[in-house]
mmCIF file of C-alpha atoms and ligand atoms in Angstrom:
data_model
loop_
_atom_site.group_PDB
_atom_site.id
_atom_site.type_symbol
_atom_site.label_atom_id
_atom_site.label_comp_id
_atom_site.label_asym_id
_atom_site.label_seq_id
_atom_site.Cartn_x
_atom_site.Cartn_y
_atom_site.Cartn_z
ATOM 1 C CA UNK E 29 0.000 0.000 0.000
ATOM 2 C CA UNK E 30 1.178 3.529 -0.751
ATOM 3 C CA UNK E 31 2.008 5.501 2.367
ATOM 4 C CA UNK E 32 1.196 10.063 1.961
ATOM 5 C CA UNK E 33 2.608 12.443 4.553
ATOM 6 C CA UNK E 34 0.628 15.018 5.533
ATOM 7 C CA UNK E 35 1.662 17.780 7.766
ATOM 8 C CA UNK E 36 -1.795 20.066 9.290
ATOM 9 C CA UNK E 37 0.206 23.366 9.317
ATOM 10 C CA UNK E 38 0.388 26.318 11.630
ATOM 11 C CA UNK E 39 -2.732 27.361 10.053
ATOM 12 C CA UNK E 40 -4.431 24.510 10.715
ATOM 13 C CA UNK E 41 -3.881 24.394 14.019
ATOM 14 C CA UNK E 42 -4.434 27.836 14.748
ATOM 15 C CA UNK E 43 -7.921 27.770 13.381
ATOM 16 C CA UNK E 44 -8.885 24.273 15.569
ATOM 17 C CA UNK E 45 -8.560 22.244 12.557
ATOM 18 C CA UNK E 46 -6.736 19.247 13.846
ATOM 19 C CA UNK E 47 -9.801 16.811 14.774
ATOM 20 C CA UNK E 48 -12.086 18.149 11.468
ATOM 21 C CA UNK E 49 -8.935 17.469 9.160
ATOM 22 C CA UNK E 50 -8.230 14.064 10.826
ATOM 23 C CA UNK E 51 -11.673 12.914 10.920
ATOM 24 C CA UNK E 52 -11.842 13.194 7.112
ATOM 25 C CA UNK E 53 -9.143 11.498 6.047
ATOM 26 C CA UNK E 54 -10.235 8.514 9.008
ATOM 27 C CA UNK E 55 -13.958 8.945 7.066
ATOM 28 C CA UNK E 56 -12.580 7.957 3.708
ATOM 29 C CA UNK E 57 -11.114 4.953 4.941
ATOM 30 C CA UNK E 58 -7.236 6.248 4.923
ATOM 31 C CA UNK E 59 -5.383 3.985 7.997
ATOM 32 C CA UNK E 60 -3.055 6.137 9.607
ATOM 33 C CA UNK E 61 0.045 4.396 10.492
ATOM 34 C CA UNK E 62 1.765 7.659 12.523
ATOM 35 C CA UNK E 63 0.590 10.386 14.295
ATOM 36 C CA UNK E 64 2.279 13.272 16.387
ATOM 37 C CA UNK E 65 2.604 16.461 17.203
ATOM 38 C CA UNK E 66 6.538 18.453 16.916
ATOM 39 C CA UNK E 67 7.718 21.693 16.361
ATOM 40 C CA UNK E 68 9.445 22.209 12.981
ATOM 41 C CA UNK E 69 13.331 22.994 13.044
ATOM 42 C CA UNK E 70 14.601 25.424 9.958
ATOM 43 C CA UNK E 71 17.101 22.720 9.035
ATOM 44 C CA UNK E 72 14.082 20.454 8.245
ATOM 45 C CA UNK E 73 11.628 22.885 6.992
ATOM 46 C CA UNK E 74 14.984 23.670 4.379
ATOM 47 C CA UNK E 75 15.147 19.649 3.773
ATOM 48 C CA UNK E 76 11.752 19.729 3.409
ATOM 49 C CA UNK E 77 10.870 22.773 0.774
ATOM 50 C CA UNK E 78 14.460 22.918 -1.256
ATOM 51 C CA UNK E 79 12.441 23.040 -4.631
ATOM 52 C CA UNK E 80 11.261 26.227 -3.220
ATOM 53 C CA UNK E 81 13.880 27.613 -1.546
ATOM 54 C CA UNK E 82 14.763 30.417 -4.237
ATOM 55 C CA UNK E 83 11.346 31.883 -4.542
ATOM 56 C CA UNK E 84 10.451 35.083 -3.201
ATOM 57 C CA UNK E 85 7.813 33.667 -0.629
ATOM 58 C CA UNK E 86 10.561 31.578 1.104
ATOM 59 C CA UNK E 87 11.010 33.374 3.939
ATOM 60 C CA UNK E 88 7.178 34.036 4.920
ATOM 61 C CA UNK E 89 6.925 30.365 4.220
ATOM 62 C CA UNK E 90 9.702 29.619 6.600
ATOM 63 C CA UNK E 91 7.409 31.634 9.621
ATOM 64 C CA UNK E 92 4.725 30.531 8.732
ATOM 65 C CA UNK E 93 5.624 26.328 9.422
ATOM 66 C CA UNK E 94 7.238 27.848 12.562
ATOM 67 C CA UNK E 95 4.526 29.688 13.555
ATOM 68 C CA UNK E 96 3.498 26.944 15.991
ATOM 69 C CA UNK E 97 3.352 23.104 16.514
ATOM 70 C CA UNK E 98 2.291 20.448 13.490
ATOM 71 C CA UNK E 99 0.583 17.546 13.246
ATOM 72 C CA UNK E 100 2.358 15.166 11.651
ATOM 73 C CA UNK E 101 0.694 11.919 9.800
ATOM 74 C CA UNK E 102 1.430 9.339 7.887
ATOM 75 C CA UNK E 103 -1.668 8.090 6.066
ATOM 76 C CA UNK E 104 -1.665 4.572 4.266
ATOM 77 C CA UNK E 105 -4.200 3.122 1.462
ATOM 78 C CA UNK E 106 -4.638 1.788 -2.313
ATOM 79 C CA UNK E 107 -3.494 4.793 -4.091
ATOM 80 C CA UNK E 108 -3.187 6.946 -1.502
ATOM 81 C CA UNK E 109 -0.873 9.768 -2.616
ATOM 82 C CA UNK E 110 -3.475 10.953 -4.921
ATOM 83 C CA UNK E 111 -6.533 9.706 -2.879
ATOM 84 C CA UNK E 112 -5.225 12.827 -0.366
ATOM 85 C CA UNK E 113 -3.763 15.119 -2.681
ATOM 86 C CA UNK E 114 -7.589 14.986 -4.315
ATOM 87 C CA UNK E 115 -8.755 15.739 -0.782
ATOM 88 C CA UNK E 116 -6.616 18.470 -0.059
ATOM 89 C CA UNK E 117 -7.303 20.583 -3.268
ATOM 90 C CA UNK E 118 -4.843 22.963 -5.241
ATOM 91 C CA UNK E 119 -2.592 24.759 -3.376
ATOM 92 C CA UNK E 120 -4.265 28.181 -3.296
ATOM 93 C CA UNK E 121 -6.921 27.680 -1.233
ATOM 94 C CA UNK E 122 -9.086 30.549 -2.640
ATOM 95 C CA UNK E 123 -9.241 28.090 -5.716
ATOM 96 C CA UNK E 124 -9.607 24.789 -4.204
ATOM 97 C CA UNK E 125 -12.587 23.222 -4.681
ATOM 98 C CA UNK E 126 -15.553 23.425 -2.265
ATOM 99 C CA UNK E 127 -15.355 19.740 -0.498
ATOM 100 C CA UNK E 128 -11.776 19.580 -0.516
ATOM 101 C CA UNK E 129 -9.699 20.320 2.657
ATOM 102 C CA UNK E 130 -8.152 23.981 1.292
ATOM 103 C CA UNK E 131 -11.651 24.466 -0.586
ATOM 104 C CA UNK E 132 -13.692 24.679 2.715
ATOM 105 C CA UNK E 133 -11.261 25.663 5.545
ATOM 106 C CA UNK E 134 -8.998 28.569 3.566
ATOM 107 C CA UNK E 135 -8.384 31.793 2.093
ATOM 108 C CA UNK E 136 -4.914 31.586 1.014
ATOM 109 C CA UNK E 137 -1.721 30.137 -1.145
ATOM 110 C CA UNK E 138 0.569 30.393 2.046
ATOM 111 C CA UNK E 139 -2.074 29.782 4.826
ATOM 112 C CA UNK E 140 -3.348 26.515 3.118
ATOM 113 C CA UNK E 141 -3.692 24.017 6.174
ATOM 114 C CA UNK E 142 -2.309 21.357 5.418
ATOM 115 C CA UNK E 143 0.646 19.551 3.028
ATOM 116 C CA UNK E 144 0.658 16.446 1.324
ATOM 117 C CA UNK E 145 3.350 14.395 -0.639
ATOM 118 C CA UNK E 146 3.100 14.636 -4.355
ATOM 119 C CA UNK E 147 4.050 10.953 -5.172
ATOM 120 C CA UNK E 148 4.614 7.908 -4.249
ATOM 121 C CA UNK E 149 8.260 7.986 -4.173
ATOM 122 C CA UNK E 150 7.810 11.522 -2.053
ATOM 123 C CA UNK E 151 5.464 9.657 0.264
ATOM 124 C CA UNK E 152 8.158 7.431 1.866
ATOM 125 C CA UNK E 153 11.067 10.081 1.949
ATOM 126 C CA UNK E 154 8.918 12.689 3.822
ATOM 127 C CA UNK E 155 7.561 9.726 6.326
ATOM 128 C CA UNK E 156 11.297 9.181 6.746
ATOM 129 C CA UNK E 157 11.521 12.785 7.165
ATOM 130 C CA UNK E 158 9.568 13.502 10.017
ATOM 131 C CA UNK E 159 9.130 10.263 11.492
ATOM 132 C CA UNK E 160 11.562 7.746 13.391
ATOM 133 C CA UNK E 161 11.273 3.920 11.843
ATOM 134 C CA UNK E 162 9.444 3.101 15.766
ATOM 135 C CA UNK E 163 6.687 5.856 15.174
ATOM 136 C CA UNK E 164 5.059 4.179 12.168
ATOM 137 C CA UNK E 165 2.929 1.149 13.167
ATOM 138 C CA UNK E 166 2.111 -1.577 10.170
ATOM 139 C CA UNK E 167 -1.598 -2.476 11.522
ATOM 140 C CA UNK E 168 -4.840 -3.988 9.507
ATOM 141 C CA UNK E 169 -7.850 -2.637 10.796
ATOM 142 C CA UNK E 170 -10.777 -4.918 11.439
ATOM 143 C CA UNK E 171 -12.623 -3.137 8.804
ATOM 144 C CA UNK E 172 -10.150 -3.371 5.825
ATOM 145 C CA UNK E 173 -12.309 -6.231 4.197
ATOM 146 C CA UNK E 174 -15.326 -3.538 3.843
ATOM 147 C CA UNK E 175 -12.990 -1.197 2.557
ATOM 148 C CA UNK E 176 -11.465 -2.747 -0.523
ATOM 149 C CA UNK E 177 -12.015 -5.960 -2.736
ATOM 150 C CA UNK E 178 -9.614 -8.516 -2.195
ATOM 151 C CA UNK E 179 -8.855 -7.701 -6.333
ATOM 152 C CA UNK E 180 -7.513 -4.298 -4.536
ATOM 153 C CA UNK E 181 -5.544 -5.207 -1.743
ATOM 154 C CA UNK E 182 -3.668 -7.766 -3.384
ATOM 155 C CA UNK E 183 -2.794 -4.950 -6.213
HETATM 156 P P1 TYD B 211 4.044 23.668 -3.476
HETATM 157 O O1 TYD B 211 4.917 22.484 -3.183
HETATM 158 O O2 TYD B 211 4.177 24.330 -4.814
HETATM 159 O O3 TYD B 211 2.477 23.332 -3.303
HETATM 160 P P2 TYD B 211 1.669 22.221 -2.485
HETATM 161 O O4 TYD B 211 1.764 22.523 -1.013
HETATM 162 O O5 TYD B 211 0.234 22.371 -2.976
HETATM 163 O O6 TYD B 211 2.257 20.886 -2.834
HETATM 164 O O7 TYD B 211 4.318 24.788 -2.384
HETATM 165 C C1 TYD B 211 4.584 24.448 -1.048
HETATM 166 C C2 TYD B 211 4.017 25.509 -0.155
HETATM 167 O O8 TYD B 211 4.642 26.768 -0.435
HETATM 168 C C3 TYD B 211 2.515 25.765 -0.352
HETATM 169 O O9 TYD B 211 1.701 24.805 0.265
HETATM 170 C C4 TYD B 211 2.408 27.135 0.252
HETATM 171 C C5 TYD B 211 3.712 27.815 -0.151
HETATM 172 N N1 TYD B 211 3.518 28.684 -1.331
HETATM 173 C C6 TYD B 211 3.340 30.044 -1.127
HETATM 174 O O10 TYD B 211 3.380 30.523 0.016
HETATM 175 N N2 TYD B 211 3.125 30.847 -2.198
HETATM 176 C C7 TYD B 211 3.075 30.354 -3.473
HETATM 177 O O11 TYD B 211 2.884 31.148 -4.442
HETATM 178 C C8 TYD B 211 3.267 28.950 -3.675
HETATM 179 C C9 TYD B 211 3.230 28.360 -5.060
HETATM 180 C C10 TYD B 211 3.484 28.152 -2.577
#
């Protein structure tokens, strides 16, 4: 199963988003394999957003992570990268859809709630990232077999 790491940001948990955002992703039937809350170094944050490091918004982007505590969570399912990243919406929130996380919580590029990995491959690295090997627990959940088809988990 693919693994997504999602991060709710500063803005997220400054606006009391934390249960809302979890809840949905725990609706759709996403398992979630690590869960915690840490303060974000700038080393990491650096690691974390090098593709982005030259633009102009770098350094308001920088704050903003460090504005307070993140949640931190690894979410695993069939497909899951883009199961979330559908969930989540585009990155400006203003033009996320309604129904999607950025699309009904914000008003904003930079103030956007939450992160999510891009692909597969980014899935694992940012789990890696922010979580020690201990912290992410390989569970089934009693209700996996209403979930998917057998067909699905064994793809
Ligand atoms: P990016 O990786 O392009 O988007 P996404 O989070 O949707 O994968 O950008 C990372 C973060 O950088 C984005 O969530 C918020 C911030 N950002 C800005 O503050 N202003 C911008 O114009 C862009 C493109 C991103």
């Amino acid at each position: 199963m693919e693994q997504s790491l999602v991060i709710i940001k500063p803005s997220g948990v400054q606006r009391n988003l934390i249960g809302k955002i979890i809840d949905r992703f725990q609706q759709k039937g996403l398992v979630i394999s690590g869960l915690k809350m840490m303060k974000l170094s700038e080393e990491l944050l650096r690691e974390h957003y090098a593709h982005l490091v030259d633009r102009p918004f770098f350094p308001t982007l920088m704050k903003s992570m460090m504005a307070t505590p993140v949640v931190v969570i690894c979410l695993k399912g069939v497909d899951a990268v883009a199961v979330v990243r559908s969930m989540v919406g585009v990155t400006n929130a203003r033009n996320a859809a309604p129904g999607t996380i950025r699309g009904d919580y914000g008003m904003s590029s930079q103030e956007n709630i939450v992160h999510a990995s891009d692909s597969p491959e980014n899935g694992i690295i940012e789990t890696n990232r922010f979580f020690k090997p201990e912290e992410i627990f390989d569970y089934t959940p009693v209700t996996i077999s209403s979930t998917y088809s057998p067909d699905e988990l064994n793809s």
